[in-house]
Amino acid sequence: MSGNRPEATGNPLAHAVKLARETVPPMHPAGRPFVFGGLAATLVLRRFSKPLGVLGALATAATAAFFREPKRVPPARSGLAVASADGLVSLIEEAVPPPELGLPAEPRMRVSVFLSVFDVHVQRIPASGVIERVAYRPGKFLSADLDKASEDNERNSVLMRTEDGHELVVVQIAGLVARRILCEIREGDKVGVGATYGIIRFGSRVDLYLPPGSKVLVSTGQRTIGGETPIAELPTAPHPEG
């Protein structure tokens, strides 16, 4: 009879801590200086005024939430490009990839996801493969939901080749509030689908350029979950160059 009995949960406090860890997302390391600074400011403010201390604590909690990095489970199905970011699909159109990547100046299907300050702001790898090129370009800080943000704003572009030989381009674009793009991958890195590779601080946009022949699976106005939502079905074979 004991073989079918559930195992004892053990220490209730330890169980509660385990549940909290599974429920509350971890924080991306890039957020630690901001959160620690907020905690220090909160302690100073509380010495002068309890209401100010409460406001400082709330602001610090909001900052920690902004830098959250929840665990994501990519689709088991192969041949997909998944969302690189949480947010709202703002544009689906053909466009030429960033010139700094050195690709042919030929339009490709581009899916743009706009991130508000309330969205998770880490970026994730859209498919397993190898990073071929990483290129940063300084620029303006226009509102990330504008069409021209892709061309004019500060950005960091990544060219990768999937395990099936397809070229994918992911572009982190700074927004009206964002002033810092962090990219943690380098040329030659082998990467897995859904893995975190960077973060944009405080409002941004992420563009995904697809290889010719891809079938887009999302619509404008749809919300995406980074590392999980299928953006497109990739062609069965790489598109021939030239």
mmCIF file of C-alpha atoms in Angstrom:
data_model
loop_
_atom_site.group_PDB
_atom_site.id
_atom_site.type_symbol
_atom_site.label_atom_id
_atom_site.label_comp_id
_atom_site.label_asym_id
_atom_site.label_seq_id
_atom_site.Cartn_x
_atom_site.Cartn_y
_atom_site.Cartn_z
ATOM 1 C CA MET A 1 0.000 0.000 0.000
ATOM 2 C CA SER A 2 2.861 2.358 0.714
ATOM 3 C CA GLY A 3 4.027 2.084 -2.885
ATOM 4 C CA ASN A 4 1.126 4.254 -4.082
ATOM 5 C CA ARG A 5 1.362 6.810 -1.272
ATOM 6 C CA PRO A 6 2.744 10.248 -2.284
ATOM 7 C CA GLU A 7 6.088 11.158 -0.823
ATOM 8 C CA ALA A 8 6.149 13.366 2.252
ATOM 9 C CA THR A 9 6.691 17.020 1.505
ATOM 10 C CA GLY A 10 9.192 17.398 4.347
ATOM 11 C CA ASN A 11 9.783 20.772 5.953
ATOM 12 C CA PRO A 12 6.804 23.080 5.201
ATOM 13 C CA LEU A 13 9.086 26.135 5.133
ATOM 14 C CA ALA A 14 11.447 24.507 2.638
ATOM 15 C CA HIS A 15 8.445 23.516 0.522
ATOM 16 C CA ALA A 16 7.154 27.103 0.584
ATOM 17 C CA VAL A 17 10.573 28.402 -0.488
ATOM 18 C CA LYS A 18 10.646 25.884 -3.344
ATOM 19 C CA LEU A 19 7.183 26.980 -4.509
ATOM 20 C CA ALA A 20 8.249 30.634 -4.369
ATOM 21 C CA ARG A 21 11.322 29.924 -6.493
ATOM 22 C CA GLU A 22 9.171 28.136 -9.064
ATOM 23 C CA THR A 23 6.586 30.949 -9.099
ATOM 24 C CA VAL A 24 8.737 34.098 -8.965
ATOM 25 C CA PRO A 25 10.955 34.400 -12.079
ATOM 26 C CA PRO A 26 14.695 34.894 -11.554
ATOM 27 C CA MET A 27 16.260 38.236 -12.432
ATOM 28 C CA HIS A 28 18.657 38.813 -15.307
ATOM 29 C CA PRO A 29 22.136 39.784 -14.005
ATOM 30 C CA ALA A 30 21.931 43.116 -15.867
ATOM 31 C CA GLY A 31 19.270 44.225 -13.410
ATOM 32 C CA ARG A 32 21.292 43.686 -10.237
ATOM 33 C CA PRO A 33 23.042 47.106 -10.181
ATOM 34 C CA PHE A 34 19.689 48.864 -10.609
ATOM 35 C CA VAL A 35 17.982 46.815 -7.912
ATOM 36 C CA PHE A 36 20.848 47.134 -5.442
ATOM 37 C CA GLY A 37 20.960 50.864 -6.113
ATOM 38 C CA GLY A 38 17.212 51.055 -5.560
ATOM 39 C CA LEU A 39 17.498 49.203 -2.270
ATOM 40 C CA ALA A 40 20.215 51.579 -1.091
ATOM 41 C CA ALA A 41 18.138 54.600 -2.102
ATOM 42 C CA THR A 42 15.103 53.140 -0.335
ATOM 43 C CA LEU A 43 17.020 52.766 2.929
ATOM 44 C CA VAL A 44 18.221 56.361 2.716
ATOM 45 C CA LEU A 45 14.741 57.702 1.894
ATOM 46 C CA ARG A 46 13.170 55.738 4.736
ATOM 47 C CA ARG A 47 15.395 57.517 7.230
ATOM 48 C CA PHE A 48 13.838 60.823 6.221
ATOM 49 C CA SER A 49 10.288 59.744 5.441
ATOM 50 C CA LYS A 50 8.407 56.448 5.654
ATOM 51 C CA PRO A 51 6.133 57.314 2.688
ATOM 52 C CA LEU A 52 9.201 58.062 0.564
ATOM 53 C CA GLY A 53 10.679 54.774 1.704
ATOM 54 C CA VAL A 54 7.533 52.959 0.580
ATOM 55 C CA LEU A 55 7.716 54.666 -2.824
ATOM 56 C CA GLY A 56 11.368 53.690 -3.125
ATOM 57 C CA ALA A 57 10.556 50.080 -2.266
ATOM 58 C CA LEU A 58 7.781 49.982 -4.872
ATOM 59 C CA ALA A 59 10.067 51.480 -7.524
ATOM 60 C CA THR A 60 12.747 48.920 -6.674
ATOM 61 C CA ALA A 61 10.240 46.063 -6.915
ATOM 62 C CA ALA A 62 9.063 47.367 -10.295
ATOM 63 C CA THR A 63 12.675 47.487 -11.503
ATOM 64 C CA ALA A 64 13.266 43.903 -10.369
ATOM 65 C CA ALA A 65 10.107 42.859 -12.228
ATOM 66 C CA PHE A 66 11.326 44.598 -15.384
ATOM 67 C CA PHE A 67 14.521 42.515 -15.390
ATOM 68 C CA ARG A 68 12.722 39.200 -14.791
ATOM 69 C CA GLU A 69 13.891 36.213 -16.826
ATOM 70 C CA PRO A 70 11.179 33.532 -16.652
ATOM 71 C CA LYS A 71 11.864 29.989 -17.736
ATOM 72 C CA ARG A 72 10.467 29.180 -21.158
ATOM 73 C CA VAL A 73 9.887 25.846 -22.927
ATOM 74 C CA PRO A 74 10.375 25.985 -26.732
ATOM 75 C CA PRO A 75 8.052 23.962 -29.006
ATOM 76 C CA ALA A 76 9.159 20.368 -29.499
ATOM 77 C CA ARG A 77 8.443 20.640 -33.220
ATOM 78 C CA SER A 78 11.461 21.324 -35.440
ATOM 79 C CA GLY A 79 11.597 23.651 -38.435
ATOM 80 C CA LEU A 80 10.220 26.675 -36.588
ATOM 81 C CA ALA A 81 11.479 30.151 -35.790
ATOM 82 C CA VAL A 82 10.116 31.147 -32.392
ATOM 83 C CA ALA A 83 9.611 34.617 -30.947
ATOM 84 C CA SER A 84 12.751 36.323 -29.686
ATOM 85 C CA ALA A 85 10.774 38.553 -27.328
ATOM 86 C CA ASP A 86 7.567 38.998 -25.370
ATOM 87 C CA GLY A 87 5.398 41.717 -26.836
ATOM 88 C CA LEU A 88 2.951 42.754 -29.517
ATOM 89 C CA VAL A 89 3.386 41.965 -33.208
ATOM 90 C CA SER A 90 3.395 45.481 -34.633
ATOM 91 C CA LEU A 91 4.525 44.931 -38.239
ATOM 92 C CA ILE A 92 4.709 42.087 -40.737
ATOM 93 C CA GLU A 93 6.274 43.267 -43.970
ATOM 94 C CA GLU A 94 9.142 42.780 -46.391
ATOM 95 C CA ALA A 95 12.278 44.787 -45.639
ATOM 96 C CA VAL A 96 16.018 44.734 -46.322
ATOM 97 C CA PRO A 97 18.099 43.456 -43.367
ATOM 98 C CA PRO A 98 20.502 45.898 -41.651
ATOM 99 C CA PRO A 99 23.360 46.710 -44.056
ATOM 100 C CA GLU A 100 26.039 46.257 -41.374
ATOM 101 C CA LEU A 101 25.513 42.494 -41.588
ATOM 102 C CA GLY A 102 26.837 42.471 -45.165
ATOM 103 C CA LEU A 103 23.872 40.555 -46.597
ATOM 104 C CA PRO A 104 22.487 41.119 -50.131
ATOM 105 C CA ALA A 105 20.207 44.160 -50.257
ATOM 106 C CA GLU A 106 17.163 42.039 -50.988
ATOM 107 C CA PRO A 107 13.882 42.290 -49.055
ATOM 108 C CA ARG A 108 12.981 39.502 -46.656
ATOM 109 C CA MET A 109 9.883 38.970 -44.580
ATOM 110 C CA ARG A 110 10.268 40.858 -41.285
ATOM 111 C CA VAL A 111 8.189 40.352 -38.160
ATOM 112 C CA SER A 112 8.504 43.185 -35.634
ATOM 113 C CA VAL A 113 7.573 42.763 -31.966
ATOM 114 C CA PHE A 114 7.084 45.860 -29.814
ATOM 115 C CA LEU A 115 7.923 45.589 -26.103
ATOM 116 C CA SER A 116 6.289 47.919 -23.600
ATOM 117 C CA VAL A 117 7.899 48.627 -20.230
ATOM 118 C CA PHE A 118 5.600 45.965 -18.739
ATOM 119 C CA ASP A 119 6.858 43.129 -20.950
ATOM 120 C CA VAL A 120 9.711 40.739 -20.202
ATOM 121 C CA HIS A 121 12.721 42.417 -21.803
ATOM 122 C CA VAL A 122 15.218 39.597 -22.299
ATOM 123 C CA GLN A 123 15.722 38.410 -25.875
ATOM 124 C CA ARG A 124 15.844 34.761 -26.860
ATOM 125 C CA ILE A 125 17.358 32.708 -29.683
ATOM 126 C CA PRO A 126 14.715 31.933 -32.362
ATOM 127 C CA ALA A 127 16.216 28.595 -33.474
ATOM 128 C CA SER A 128 19.158 26.346 -32.684
ATOM 129 C CA GLY A 129 22.278 27.011 -34.734
ATOM 130 C CA VAL A 130 25.500 29.013 -34.953
ATOM 131 C CA ILE A 131 26.049 32.765 -34.681
ATOM 132 C CA GLU A 132 27.764 34.057 -37.840
ATOM 133 C CA ARG A 133 27.840 37.808 -37.264
ATOM 134 C CA VAL A 134 27.072 40.372 -34.544
ATOM 135 C CA ALA A 135 26.985 44.062 -35.454
ATOM 136 C CA TYR A 136 26.164 47.044 -33.228
ATOM 137 C CA ARG A 137 25.144 50.414 -34.678
ATOM 138 C CA PRO A 138 24.510 53.577 -32.644
ATOM 139 C CA GLY A 139 21.494 55.669 -33.567
ATOM 140 C CA LYS A 140 18.490 57.653 -32.408
ATOM 141 C CA PHE A 141 15.975 56.827 -29.689
ATOM 142 C CA LEU A 142 12.653 57.248 -31.455
ATOM 143 C CA SER A 143 9.573 55.470 -30.158
ATOM 144 C CA ALA A 144 10.118 51.779 -30.958
ATOM 145 C CA ASP A 145 6.610 51.341 -32.371
ATOM 146 C CA LEU A 146 7.335 53.698 -35.303
ATOM 147 C CA ASP A 147 8.138 52.185 -38.702
ATOM 148 C CA LYS A 148 11.389 54.128 -39.049
ATOM 149 C CA ALA A 149 12.714 52.895 -35.704
ATOM 150 C CA SER A 150 14.159 49.850 -37.505
ATOM 151 C CA GLU A 151 16.319 52.112 -39.683
ATOM 152 C CA ASP A 152 17.088 55.081 -37.408
ATOM 153 C CA ASN A 153 17.363 53.797 -33.839
ATOM 154 C CA GLU A 154 20.296 52.317 -31.962
ATOM 155 C CA ARG A 155 20.382 48.607 -32.716
ATOM 156 C CA ASN A 156 22.291 45.368 -32.407
ATOM 157 C CA SER A 157 21.942 42.896 -35.276
ATOM 158 C CA VAL A 158 22.653 39.167 -35.146
ATOM 159 C CA LEU A 159 22.978 36.863 -38.145
ATOM 160 C CA MET A 160 22.699 33.170 -37.357
ATOM 161 C CA ARG A 161 22.522 29.964 -39.356
ATOM 162 C CA THR A 162 20.132 27.306 -38.145
ATOM 163 C CA GLU A 163 20.948 23.621 -37.906
ATOM 164 C CA ASP A 164 19.051 23.161 -41.192
ATOM 165 C CA GLY A 165 21.146 25.822 -42.934
ATOM 166 C CA HIS A 166 18.698 28.731 -42.890
ATOM 167 C CA GLU A 167 19.746 32.328 -42.294
ATOM 168 C CA LEU A 168 17.884 34.174 -39.545
ATOM 169 C CA VAL A 169 18.460 37.788 -38.546
ATOM 170 C CA VAL A 170 17.434 39.100 -35.135
ATOM 171 C CA VAL A 171 17.716 42.816 -34.394
ATOM 172 C CA GLN A 172 17.486 44.417 -30.943
ATOM 173 C CA ILE A 173 16.254 48.003 -31.330
ATOM 174 C CA ALA A 174 16.379 50.635 -28.600
ATOM 175 C CA GLY A 175 13.210 52.624 -27.938
ATOM 176 C CA LEU A 176 12.151 56.004 -26.631
ATOM 177 C CA VAL A 177 13.150 55.177 -23.047
ATOM 178 C CA ALA A 178 15.786 52.532 -23.701
ATOM 179 C CA ARG A 179 19.398 53.654 -23.704
ATOM 180 C CA ARG A 180 21.330 50.416 -23.444
ATOM 181 C CA ILE A 181 21.355 47.237 -25.516
ATOM 182 C CA LEU A 182 23.116 44.211 -24.061
ATOM 183 C CA CYS A 183 24.092 41.280 -26.308
ATOM 184 C CA GLU A 184 25.809 38.310 -24.677
ATOM 185 C CA ILE A 185 26.642 36.168 -27.711
ATOM 186 C CA ARG A 186 29.616 36.269 -30.039
ATOM 187 C CA GLU A 187 30.421 35.104 -33.556
ATOM 188 C CA GLY A 188 30.985 31.360 -33.655
ATOM 189 C CA ASP A 189 28.817 30.606 -30.610
ATOM 190 C CA LYS A 190 26.566 27.554 -30.822
ATOM 191 C CA VAL A 191 23.143 28.471 -29.449
ATOM 192 C CA GLY A 192 19.942 26.661 -28.560
ATOM 193 C CA VAL A 193 16.396 27.725 -29.333
ATOM 194 C CA GLY A 194 14.798 29.749 -26.549
ATOM 195 C CA ALA A 195 18.071 30.546 -24.769
ATOM 196 C CA THR A 196 18.455 34.102 -23.462
ATOM 197 C CA TYR A 197 21.054 36.069 -25.404
ATOM 198 C CA GLY A 198 20.525 39.706 -24.395
ATOM 199 C CA ILE A 199 18.308 42.407 -22.969
ATOM 200 C CA ILE A 200 17.185 45.939 -23.845
ATOM 201 C CA ARG A 201 16.580 48.258 -20.930
ATOM 202 C CA PHE A 202 13.209 49.996 -20.597
ATOM 203 C CA GLY A 203 11.124 49.832 -23.791
ATOM 204 C CA SER A 204 12.207 48.469 -27.171
ATOM 205 C CA ARG A 205 11.524 46.459 -30.311
ATOM 206 C CA VAL A 206 12.865 43.223 -31.802
ATOM 207 C CA ASP A 207 12.836 42.474 -35.545
ATOM 208 C CA LEU A 208 13.101 38.958 -36.932
ATOM 209 C CA TYR A 209 14.033 38.584 -40.633
ATOM 210 C CA LEU A 210 13.016 35.240 -42.126
ATOM 211 C CA PRO A 211 14.522 33.270 -45.021
ATOM 212 C CA PRO A 212 12.623 33.245 -48.344
ATOM 213 C CA GLY A 213 9.862 30.666 -48.444
ATOM 214 C CA SER A 214 8.987 30.905 -44.746
ATOM 215 C CA LYS A 215 5.352 30.703 -43.671
ATOM 216 C CA VAL A 216 4.452 33.375 -41.103
ATOM 217 C CA LEU A 217 2.305 31.943 -38.300
ATOM 218 C CA VAL A 218 1.405 35.149 -36.416
ATOM 219 C CA SER A 219 -0.765 38.161 -37.176
ATOM 220 C CA THR A 220 -0.440 41.879 -36.502
ATOM 221 C CA GLY A 221 -1.778 42.668 -33.047
ATOM 222 C CA GLN A 222 -1.017 39.206 -31.661
ATOM 223 C CA ARG A 223 0.952 38.900 -28.426
ATOM 224 C CA THR A 224 4.047 36.714 -28.386
ATOM 225 C CA ILE A 225 5.882 34.823 -25.664
ATOM 226 C CA GLY A 226 9.633 34.860 -26.172
ATOM 227 C CA GLY A 227 11.135 31.413 -26.656
ATOM 228 C CA GLU A 228 7.726 29.769 -27.056
ATOM 229 C CA THR A 229 5.445 31.398 -29.658
ATOM 230 C CA PRO A 230 6.098 30.047 -33.198
ATOM 231 C CA ILE A 231 6.663 33.045 -35.481
ATOM 232 C CA ALA A 232 7.182 31.158 -38.722
ATOM 233 C CA GLU A 233 7.539 27.775 -40.297
ATOM 234 C CA LEU A 234 10.884 27.650 -42.066
ATOM 235 C CA PRO A 235 11.303 26.169 -45.577
ATOM 236 C CA THR A 236 12.060 22.463 -45.803
ATOM 237 C CA ALA A 237 15.381 23.248 -47.492
ATOM 238 C CA PRO A 238 17.618 26.342 -47.405
ATOM 239 C CA HIS A 239 16.868 28.875 -50.133
ATOM 240 C CA PRO A 240 19.633 28.746 -52.771
ATOM 241 C CA GLU A 241 21.929 31.769 -52.787
ATOM 242 C CA GLY A 242 22.212 34.045 -55.755
#
